[in-house]
Amino acid sequence: MKKLSVRLKNVLVITIMTLALQTACEAKKKYPKGIKHVVVIGLDGMSSTGFHAATTPCMDSLIGHGAVNYAVRSVLPTVSTPNWNAMLCGAGPEITGANSNSWKANDLDFPSVAISKDRSFPNIFRILRMQKPDAELGAIYHWGGFSAMLEKSILNVSVHCSKQLETAQKSAEYIIEKKPTFLFIQLDGIDGAGHNSGHMSPDYIKYIGETDTHVRIIVDAIHKAGIAGSTMIMVVSDHGGIFGGHGGNSYDELVTPIIFSGKGIKQNYRIRQQIYRYDVAADVAFALGVTAPQLWTGRPTQAAYIGFDEPDNLWEEMEVLPSPRFAAKDNNHKAAFGGEFTGKATVTIIAPEGTKGVIRYTTDGTTPTATSTVYSTPFTVDTTTVVNAKLFNEKGESVKVSATYKITE
Ligand SMILES: [Zn+2]
């Protein structure tokens, strides 16, 4: 009996010691292991709806070898500079001052919360330069406006290319030659297709597919450079769009996908934690093991990384779903939904790609509820009618979308 209790005591001591050791190890496990390079591939104007509709084998393969989330929220307004800058700065326009496309990096008319010695809000390049002085840091971009967000004196390479393919090729050459610690690439073509032909137009969706081949050039270069085993790739976007532009507050303007892939990242994983535009800088810092400054509001997407879990306090009560849309009149995707018709109009409502649910609609001007008419097939209206539609499923509902069908004799 006495012998047994001694043995029990030993077991207890060993168990307590093991637990203490585990806790110490876990406390130390602050950053992901083995990520030496981060390449961010920024695709301007790619909504989640557009991405779901397009054929993108390279990005699909990155997701297969990585983690994805389709509900990354933009900062306002949903235009390029505020959103790219938020990704670089770990903070939104109310903090950095970058609230429009005409803003410049050391524009102190709108006082940012803090500045570096060069009078810019401290972005990820600045933080990396301070904490990893020898790091190879580059920015290669297709949209000229991207230049205004960069402190060129702390970058090894800052290149503007006038064409998207050239931007991808230049990035590939740079990756092979310099094996950068951090490279931010911006490709502008998808946004251009959205402005020219309308978001969700066949041209827009096709160009997302074409952009996928440019993403492949960059991914192939990472392999050719021999750094695929230590590189984390992120595919990000700044905003989506609707009709012929963006800047407003519709779901398709506000929400884009994000992909994490490669070293340190879980495979084929759907990230549940909420991600904001300004989290990107925090992720780059986290992946490369540098300390993000306290003034940033961005948080790393820890759930994407091997050895890290989803937060305990995830919000799981209800979700805001993507909105359905109405078929474009005469294939004109730049015009608002609905339009003017002679005699009668056919109303076709399209479910948002990538999300299952039931579309309900009204024709009396009210907002659809969970008991409104279910949309199943196109229907005809022969007097001027406002059609409102919403998507519902067991997880939540979308906001209302509206189309006016003006009928003339
Ligand atoms: Zn943009």
Coordinates of C-alpha atoms and ligand atoms in Angstrom, one line a residue:
M1 CA 0.0 0.0 0.0
K2 CA 2.8 2.3 1.0
K3 CA 4.8 1.3 -2.1
L4 CA 1.8 2.1 -4.3
S5 CA 1.3 5.6 -2.9
V6 CA 5.1 6.3 -3.5
R7 CA 4.6 5.2 -7.1
L8 CA 1.5 7.3 -7.3
K9 CA 3.4 10.3 -5.9
N10 CA 6.1 9.8 -8.5
V11 CA 3.6 9.6 -11.3
L12 CA 2.0 12.8 -10.1
V13 CA 5.3 14.6 -9.9
I14 CA 6.2 13.5 -13.4
T15 CA 2.8 14.5 -14.7
I16 CA 3.0 18.0 -13.1
M17 CA 6.6 18.4 -14.5
T18 CA 5.5 17.4 -18.0
L19 CA 2.5 19.8 -17.8
A20 CA 4.7 22.6 -16.6
L21 CA 7.2 21.9 -19.5
Q22 CA 4.4 21.8 -22.0
T23 CA 3.0 25.2 -20.7
A24 CA 6.5 26.7 -20.9
C25 CA 6.9 25.5 -24.5
E26 CA 3.4 26.8 -25.4
A27 CA 4.2 30.2 -23.9
K28 CA 7.4 30.3 -26.1
K29 CA 5.4 29.3 -29.2
K30 CA 4.9 32.9 -30.2
Y31 CA 5.4 32.7 -34.0
P32 CA 5.1 30.1 -36.7
K33 CA 8.2 28.1 -37.4
G34 CA 10.4 28.2 -40.5
I35 CA 8.9 31.0 -42.7
K36 CA 11.8 32.9 -44.1
H37 CA 10.1 34.6 -47.0
V38 CA 6.6 36.1 -47.5
V39 CA 5.3 37.0 -51.0
V40 CA 2.0 38.9 -51.0
I41 CA 0.2 38.8 -54.4
G42 CA -2.4 41.6 -54.4
L43 CA -5.1 41.4 -57.0
D44 CA -6.9 44.7 -57.4
G45 CA -10.7 44.6 -57.4
M46 CA -11.3 40.8 -57.0
S47 CA -14.5 40.2 -55.2
S48 CA -15.3 36.9 -53.5
T49 CA -18.3 36.5 -55.9
G50 CA -16.0 37.0 -58.9
F51 CA -13.4 34.6 -57.6
H52 CA -16.0 31.9 -57.0
A53 CA -17.3 32.4 -60.6
A54 CA -13.9 32.2 -62.3
T55 CA -11.7 29.3 -63.3
T56 CA -8.5 29.6 -61.3
P57 CA -6.5 26.3 -61.1
C58 CA -3.4 27.9 -59.7
M59 CA -5.2 29.7 -56.9
D60 CA -7.3 26.6 -56.2
S61 CA -4.1 24.7 -55.8
L62 CA -2.7 27.3 -53.4
I63 CA -5.9 26.8 -51.4
G64 CA -5.4 23.0 -51.5
H65 CA -2.0 23.6 -50.0
G66 CA -3.2 26.4 -47.8
A67 CA -6.0 28.2 -46.0
V68 CA -8.7 30.4 -47.3
N69 CA -11.4 32.8 -46.1
Y70 CA -14.0 34.4 -48.5
A71 CA -15.2 37.2 -46.2
V72 CA -12.3 39.7 -45.7
R73 CA -13.8 43.1 -45.1
S74 CA -12.5 46.3 -46.8
V75 CA -12.0 49.6 -45.0
L76 CA -14.0 52.6 -46.2
P77 CA -14.2 54.0 -48.8
T78 CA -13.9 50.8 -50.9
V79 CA -11.3 52.3 -53.2
S80 CA -7.7 51.3 -53.8
T81 CA -5.3 53.5 -51.7
P82 CA -7.2 53.3 -48.4
N83 CA -7.3 49.5 -48.7
W84 CA -3.8 48.8 -50.0
N85 CA -2.4 51.2 -47.4
A86 CA -4.4 49.4 -44.7
M87 CA -2.8 46.2 -45.7
L88 CA 0.7 47.7 -45.6
C89 CA 0.1 49.7 -42.4
G90 CA -1.9 47.3 -40.2
A91 CA -4.5 50.1 -39.7
G92 CA -7.4 51.7 -41.5
P93 CA -7.7 55.3 -42.9
E94 CA -9.0 56.8 -39.6
I95 CA -5.6 55.9 -38.2
T96 CA -3.2 56.3 -41.2
G97 CA -5.0 59.3 -42.8
A98 CA -5.1 57.5 -46.2
N99 CA -8.8 58.0 -46.9
S100 CA -8.8 58.5 -50.7
N101 CA -6.8 57.7 -53.8
S102 CA -5.3 61.2 -53.9
W103 CA -3.7 60.8 -50.5
K104 CA 0.2 60.7 -50.4
A105 CA 2.4 58.9 -47.8
N106 CA 3.6 62.0 -46.0
D107 CA 0.5 64.1 -46.4
L108 CA 0.0 65.5 -42.9
D109 CA -3.1 67.4 -43.7
F110 CA -5.0 64.5 -42.2
P111 CA -2.8 63.8 -39.1
S112 CA -2.1 60.1 -38.8
V113 CA -1.8 58.6 -35.3
A114 CA 2.0 58.3 -35.5
I115 CA 4.8 58.9 -38.0
S116 CA 8.3 57.5 -38.7
K117 CA 11.4 59.6 -39.0
D118 CA 10.5 60.0 -42.7
R119 CA 7.0 61.3 -41.7
S120 CA 5.1 58.3 -42.8
F121 CA 2.8 56.0 -40.8
P122 CA 5.1 53.0 -39.8
N123 CA 4.1 50.3 -42.3
I124 CA 5.3 46.7 -42.6
F125 CA 8.3 47.6 -44.6
R126 CA 9.4 50.1 -41.9
I127 CA 8.9 47.5 -39.2
L128 CA 10.8 44.8 -41.1
R129 CA 13.7 47.3 -41.9
M130 CA 13.9 48.1 -38.2
Q131 CA 13.8 44.6 -36.9
K132 CA 15.6 42.8 -39.8
P133 CA 18.0 45.4 -41.1
D134 CA 19.5 43.0 -43.7
A135 CA 16.2 41.9 -45.1
E136 CA 15.6 42.1 -48.8
L137 CA 12.4 44.1 -49.2
G138 CA 10.6 44.7 -52.5
A139 CA 7.4 46.2 -54.0
I140 CA 6.5 45.6 -57.6
Y141 CA 3.3 47.1 -58.7
H142 CA 1.1 47.6 -61.8
W143 CA -1.0 50.5 -60.6
G144 CA 1.0 53.7 -60.5
G145 CA -1.0 55.0 -57.5
F146 CA 0.6 52.3 -55.3
S147 CA 3.9 54.3 -55.3
A148 CA 2.4 57.0 -53.0
M149 CA 2.2 54.4 -50.2
L150 CA 5.8 53.4 -50.3
E151 CA 8.8 54.8 -48.4
K152 CA 11.3 54.0 -51.2
S153 CA 14.4 54.8 -49.2
I154 CA 13.9 51.6 -47.0
L155 CA 13.1 49.3 -49.9
N156 CA 15.7 47.4 -51.9
V157 CA 13.5 47.3 -54.9
S158 CA 10.5 49.4 -55.9
V159 CA 9.3 48.9 -59.5
H160 CA 6.3 50.2 -61.4
C161 CA 5.3 48.2 -64.5
S162 CA 2.7 49.4 -66.9
K163 CA 1.3 45.9 -67.8
Q164 CA 0.1 43.1 -65.6
L165 CA 2.0 40.3 -67.3
E166 CA 5.2 42.4 -67.1
T167 CA 4.6 43.0 -63.4
A168 CA 4.3 39.2 -62.8
Q169 CA 7.4 38.5 -64.9
K170 CA 9.5 41.2 -63.2
S171 CA 8.3 39.8 -59.8
A172 CA 9.4 36.3 -60.9
E173 CA 12.9 37.6 -62.0
Y174 CA 13.3 39.4 -58.7
I175 CA 12.3 36.3 -56.7
I176 CA 14.7 34.1 -58.5
E177 CA 17.6 36.6 -58.3
K178 CA 17.2 38.0 -54.8
K179 CA 15.0 35.6 -52.9
P180 CA 13.3 38.4 -51.0
T181 CA 12.4 38.3 -47.3
F182 CA 9.2 40.2 -48.2
L183 CA 7.8 41.1 -51.6
F184 CA 4.5 42.9 -52.1
I185 CA 3.1 42.5 -55.7
Q186 CA 0.1 44.4 -57.0
L187 CA -1.7 43.4 -60.2
D188 CA -4.3 45.8 -61.4
G189 CA -5.9 44.0 -64.4
I190 CA -9.0 42.6 -62.7
D191 CA -10.1 46.0 -61.5
G192 CA -9.5 47.4 -65.0
A193 CA -11.8 44.7 -66.4
G194 CA -14.4 45.5 -63.8
H195 CA -14.4 49.2 -64.7
N196 CA -14.3 48.5 -68.5
S197 CA -16.9 45.8 -68.8
G198 CA -18.7 45.7 -65.4
H199 CA -18.2 43.5 -62.3
M200 CA -19.5 40.0 -62.8
S201 CA -19.5 40.5 -66.6
P202 CA -18.1 37.6 -68.7
D203 CA -14.9 39.8 -69.4
Y204 CA -14.4 40.4 -65.7
I205 CA -14.7 36.7 -64.8
K206 CA -12.5 35.7 -67.7
Y207 CA -9.8 38.2 -66.6
I208 CA -9.7 36.7 -63.1
G209 CA -8.9 33.4 -64.9
E210 CA -6.2 35.1 -67.0
T211 CA -4.8 36.7 -63.8
D212 CA -4.5 33.2 -62.4
T213 CA -1.9 32.4 -65.1
H214 CA 0.0 35.4 -63.9
V215 CA -0.2 34.2 -60.3
R216 CA 1.3 30.9 -61.6
I217 CA 4.3 32.7 -63.0
I218 CA 5.0 34.1 -59.5
V219 CA 4.4 30.8 -57.8
D220 CA 6.6 28.9 -60.3
A221 CA 9.4 31.5 -59.6
I222 CA 9.3 30.7 -55.9
H223 CA 9.9 27.0 -56.8
K224 CA 12.6 27.9 -59.3
A225 CA 14.3 30.1 -56.7
G226 CA 14.5 27.0 -54.4
I227 CA 12.6 28.8 -51.6
A228 CA 9.2 27.1 -51.8
G229 CA 10.0 25.2 -48.6
S230 CA 10.4 28.3 -46.6
T231 CA 8.0 30.7 -48.3
M232 CA 4.5 31.7 -47.2
I233 CA 2.3 33.1 -50.0
M234 CA -0.7 35.3 -49.5
V235 CA -3.2 36.2 -52.2
V236 CA -5.1 39.3 -51.2
S237 CA -7.4 41.9 -52.8
D238 CA -8.3 45.5 -51.9
H239 CA -12.0 45.6 -52.7
G240 CA -14.5 44.1 -55.0
G241 CA -17.0 46.0 -57.2
I242 CA -20.4 46.3 -58.6
F243 CA -21.7 47.5 -62.0
G244 CA -18.8 49.5 -63.4
G245 CA -16.9 50.4 -60.3
H246 CA -16.5 50.5 -56.5
G247 CA -16.4 52.9 -53.6
G248 CA -19.8 52.1 -52.2
N249 CA -21.0 49.8 -49.5
S250 CA -22.5 46.8 -51.3
Y251 CA -21.4 43.3 -50.3
D252 CA -19.7 42.8 -53.6
E253 CA -17.6 45.9 -53.1
L254 CA -16.8 45.2 -49.4
V255 CA -15.8 41.6 -49.5
T256 CA -12.9 39.7 -51.0
P257 CA -11.1 36.4 -50.5
I258 CA -7.7 35.8 -48.9
I259 CA -5.5 32.8 -49.4
F260 CA -2.5 31.8 -47.2
S261 CA -0.4 29.0 -48.7
G262 CA 2.9 27.3 -48.2
K263 CA 5.4 27.1 -45.3
G264 CA 3.8 27.2 -41.9
I265 CA 0.2 27.1 -43.2
K266 CA -2.5 24.5 -42.6
Q267 CA -3.5 22.6 -45.8
N268 CA -7.0 22.7 -47.4
Y269 CA -8.3 24.7 -44.4
R270 CA -11.3 27.1 -44.3
I271 CA -10.4 29.9 -41.9
R272 CA -13.3 30.8 -39.5
Q273 CA -12.0 33.8 -37.7
Q274 CA -13.0 37.2 -39.0
I275 CA -10.3 38.9 -41.1
Y276 CA -10.0 42.6 -41.9
R277 CA -8.1 44.4 -44.6
Y278 CA -5.6 45.8 -42.1
D279 CA -4.8 42.3 -40.8
V280 CA -2.4 41.7 -43.7
A281 CA 0.5 43.6 -42.2
A282 CA 0.0 41.8 -38.9
D283 CA 0.2 38.5 -40.7
V284 CA 3.4 39.4 -42.5
A285 CA 5.0 40.4 -39.2
F286 CA 3.7 37.3 -37.5
A287 CA 4.9 35.0 -40.2
L288 CA 8.4 36.5 -40.2
G289 CA 8.6 36.6 -36.4
V290 CA 8.8 40.3 -36.0
T291 CA 6.9 42.4 -33.4
A292 CA 4.0 44.4 -34.8
P293 CA 3.9 47.9 -33.2
Q294 CA 1.2 48.5 -30.6
L295 CA -0.4 51.3 -32.7
W296 CA -1.5 48.8 -35.4
T297 CA -5.0 47.5 -35.0
G298 CA -4.5 44.5 -37.3
R299 CA -4.3 41.0 -35.8
P300 CA -2.6 38.0 -37.5
T301 CA -4.9 35.3 -38.8
Q302 CA -3.5 32.8 -36.3
A303 CA -6.0 30.1 -37.3
A304 CA -4.3 29.8 -40.7
Y305 CA -1.0 28.6 -39.2
I306 CA 0.0 25.1 -38.2
G307 CA 0.1 24.9 -34.4
F308 CA -2.4 27.7 -33.9
D309 CA -6.2 27.4 -33.3
E310 CA -9.3 29.4 -34.1
P311 CA -10.1 31.9 -31.3
D312 CA -12.3 30.6 -28.5
N313 CA -14.6 33.7 -28.8
L314 CA -15.6 33.2 -32.5
W315 CA -19.0 34.8 -33.3
E316 CA -21.2 32.0 -34.4
E317 CA -24.8 33.2 -33.9
M318 CA -25.6 34.4 -37.4
E319 CA -23.8 35.4 -40.6
V320 CA -24.3 38.1 -43.2
L321 CA -24.4 36.3 -46.5
P322 CA -23.5 37.5 -50.0
S323 CA -26.4 39.1 -51.8
P324 CA -28.1 37.6 -54.9
R325 CA -28.0 39.8 -58.0
F326 CA -30.3 40.4 -61.0
A327 CA -29.4 39.4 -64.5
A328 CA -28.0 42.3 -66.5
K329 CA -30.2 43.9 -69.1
D330 CA -28.8 43.4 -72.6
N331 CA -25.7 42.0 -71.0
N332 CA -24.8 45.4 -69.8
H333 CA -23.0 44.7 -66.5
K334 CA -22.1 48.4 -65.9
A335 CA -25.7 49.5 -65.5
A336 CA -27.7 49.2 -62.2
F337 CA -30.0 46.2 -61.9
G338 CA -33.3 46.5 -63.7
G339 CA -33.8 49.1 -66.4
E340 CA -36.4 50.3 -68.9
F341 CA -38.3 47.7 -70.9
T342 CA -41.0 47.8 -73.5
G343 CA -44.3 46.0 -72.7
K344 CA -42.8 43.5 -70.2
A345 CA -39.6 42.4 -68.6
T346 CA -38.3 39.0 -67.4
V347 CA -36.8 39.1 -63.9
T348 CA -33.9 36.7 -63.4
I349 CA -32.3 36.5 -60.0
I350 CA -28.9 34.8 -59.7
A351 CA -27.7 33.2 -56.4
P352 CA -24.3 34.4 -55.2
E353 CA -21.6 31.9 -56.4
G354 CA -20.1 29.9 -53.6
T355 CA -23.0 30.2 -51.1
K356 CA -26.0 27.9 -50.8
G357 CA -29.3 29.3 -49.8
V358 CA -32.9 30.2 -50.8
I359 CA -33.6 33.5 -52.6
R360 CA -36.9 35.2 -51.4
Y361 CA -38.3 38.2 -53.1
T362 CA -41.1 40.8 -53.0
T363 CA -42.7 43.0 -55.7
D364 CA -44.5 45.4 -53.4
G365 CA -41.5 47.4 -52.2
T366 CA -41.1 45.6 -48.9
T367 CA -38.0 43.9 -47.7
P368 CA -38.1 40.2 -48.1
T369 CA -38.5 38.1 -44.9
A370 CA -38.0 34.4 -44.2
T371 CA -41.6 33.8 -45.3
S372 CA -41.6 35.8 -48.6
T373 CA -42.0 34.1 -52.0
V374 CA -39.2 31.7 -52.9
Y375 CA -37.5 32.5 -56.2
S376 CA -37.2 29.4 -58.4
T377 CA -37.4 30.4 -62.0
P378 CA -37.4 33.7 -64.0
F379 CA -40.8 35.5 -63.9
T380 CA -42.4 38.3 -66.0
V381 CA -43.6 41.7 -64.9
D382 CA -45.8 43.9 -67.2
T383 CA -46.1 47.0 -65.1
T384 CA -43.4 49.1 -63.5
T385 CA -42.2 47.0 -60.5
V386 CA -39.5 47.2 -57.8
V387 CA -38.2 43.8 -57.0
N388 CA -36.4 43.2 -53.7
A389 CA -34.5 40.0 -53.1
K390 CA -32.5 38.5 -50.2
L391 CA -30.6 35.2 -49.7
F392 CA -31.4 33.1 -46.7
N393 CA -29.9 29.9 -45.3
E394 CA -29.6 28.2 -41.9
K395 CA -26.5 30.3 -41.1
G396 CA -27.9 33.8 -41.8
E397 CA -29.2 36.1 -44.5
S398 CA -27.9 38.7 -47.0
V399 CA -28.8 42.4 -47.2
K400 CA -31.5 43.3 -49.6
V401 CA -30.8 44.0 -53.3
S402 CA -33.2 46.0 -55.4
A403 CA -34.0 46.4 -59.1
T404 CA -36.6 48.6 -60.7
Y405 CA -38.1 47.3 -63.9
K406 CA -39.6 50.3 -65.6
I407 CA -42.2 49.2 -68.2
T408 CA -43.1 51.5 -71.1
E409 CA -45.8 50.9 -73.8
Ligands
ZN1 ZN -8.4 48.9 -56.2

